[in-house]
Amino acid sequence: MLSIGKLGQAAGVKVPTIRYYEQIGLLPPPDRSAGNQRLYPRAALERLSFIRHARELGFPLEAIRDLLSLSDRPDHPCEAVDDIARAQLEATRARIARLRALEAELERMLAQCASGRVSDCRVIESLGNHALCTHHVEAV
Amino acid sequence: MLSIGKLGQAAGVKVPTIRYYEQIGLLPPPDRSAGNQRLYPRAALERLSFIRHARELGFPLEAIRDLLSLSDRPDHPCEAVDDIARAQLEATRARIARLRALEAELERMLAQCASGRVSDCRVIESLGNHALCTHHVEAV
DNA sequence: TTAATCTCTATAGCAACTAGAGCTTCAAGA
DNA sequence: TCTTGAAGCTCTAGTTGCTATAGAGATTAA
């Protein structure tokens, strides 16, 4: 059995985060020692590692909740799993596209600025006047 | 003079957001009508548009606060402005790089999945076993 | 005048944690 | 066995950038 600290270290997740995951029902409440400290079985490490990895890949906790409940049903078809992953891929691509537009806009602003006085600054000017934008970015 | 609703419409910012900006000191508190409603001068529209555009470009509010106070000093050199914009560009590029690694990982997971049973699902397997990763992504 | 719309304040909520206060338990060394 | 320091406990509040809601008052158009 693992203490919460050992579990956190093994999975690369901070202790308060583990307690938070328990609080929101992503990890089942483990048994406690005589002194009321959490004691985790090996299986908890697998589950927590799964969560951590999915978080690293940008899956929101709600998606992870779904993935976990799907992974508990090994005989079911895995279409739902793929759907969640595809949605995450789509979201990732959309974020990349937006960020690239931002990158281009920032580069343009900086390239035009001669670094003189604030009154001549193209960065300030560009920010104040949306019409100067080349890319017209929508919401970030 | 503009009501808060007109101002919001003109700048493309929601009314509660304007009040929020005032609350955190990003917009100065305007004069009020006899009935205690906010009345904005034209200048407020410029300032709010500036904020909105900077937000669209991903600048955090704290950076925008700095940009605004710099833009109020037209005679100063604009290096500090450029620094903030460059920092934002760097942050944007870093996010793009991370997201591209995520994209590749998600694509790989999905490509390997034959869409059969959950028990054979490569997506689930990849999430559970970090060692299967090609890219070993660090924190998102 | 009346109805519709707008605005006011204040509070609470979102994601996904993080930090801190104030306490208890545990493990290891003297 | 005692002591000390690390690790654990619960609870609350803070982070960012808003958004939503409630219940009241102000303004405007017909």
GROMACS .gro file of C-alpha atoms in nm, chain A residues 102-103 105-111 113 121-124 127, chain B residues 57 59 63 67 70 78-93:
model
   36
  102LEU     CA    1  -0.167   3.542  -3.330
  103GLU     CA    2   0.196   3.464  -3.388
  105GLU     CA    3   0.014   3.928  -3.603
  106LEU     CA    4   0.262   3.976  -3.323
  107GLU     CA    5   0.553   3.926  -3.559
  108ARG     CA    6   0.413   4.185  -3.793
  109MET     CA    7   0.363   4.437  -3.516
  110LEU     CA    8   0.713   4.389  -3.386
  111ALA     CA    9   0.875   4.398  -3.729
  113CYS     CA   10   0.824   4.896  -3.481
  121CYS     CA   11   0.519   5.280  -3.164
  122ARG     CA   12   0.357   5.050  -3.414
  123VAL     CA   13   0.279   4.796  -3.149
  124ILE     CA   14   0.067   5.041  -2.955
  127LEU     CA   15  -0.334   4.736  -3.070
  197LEU     CA   16  -0.391   3.860  -2.926
  199PHE     CA   17  -0.203   3.937  -2.384
  203ALA     CA   18   0.041   4.293  -1.959
  207LEU     CA   19   0.080   4.856  -2.212
  210LEU     CA   20   0.307   5.300  -2.132
  218CYS     CA   21   0.900   5.220  -2.657
  219GLU     CA   22   1.140   4.946  -2.562
  220ALA     CA   23   0.924   4.834  -2.274
  221VAL     CA   24   0.630   4.802  -2.511
  222ASP     CA   25   0.833   4.589  -2.747
  223ASP     CA   26   0.952   4.374  -2.458
  224ILE     CA   27   0.597   4.295  -2.358
  225ALA     CA   28   0.501   4.214  -2.716
  226ARG     CA   29   0.809   3.998  -2.759
  227ALA     CA   30   0.731   3.812  -2.440
  228GLN     CA   31   0.382   3.749  -2.573
  229LEU     CA   32   0.524   3.627  -2.902
  230GLU     CA   33   0.754   3.390  -2.717
  231ALA     CA   34   0.471   3.258  -2.505
  232THR     CA   35   0.261   3.206  -2.816
  233ARG     CA   36   0.538   3.016  -2.991
   0.00000   0.00000   0.00000
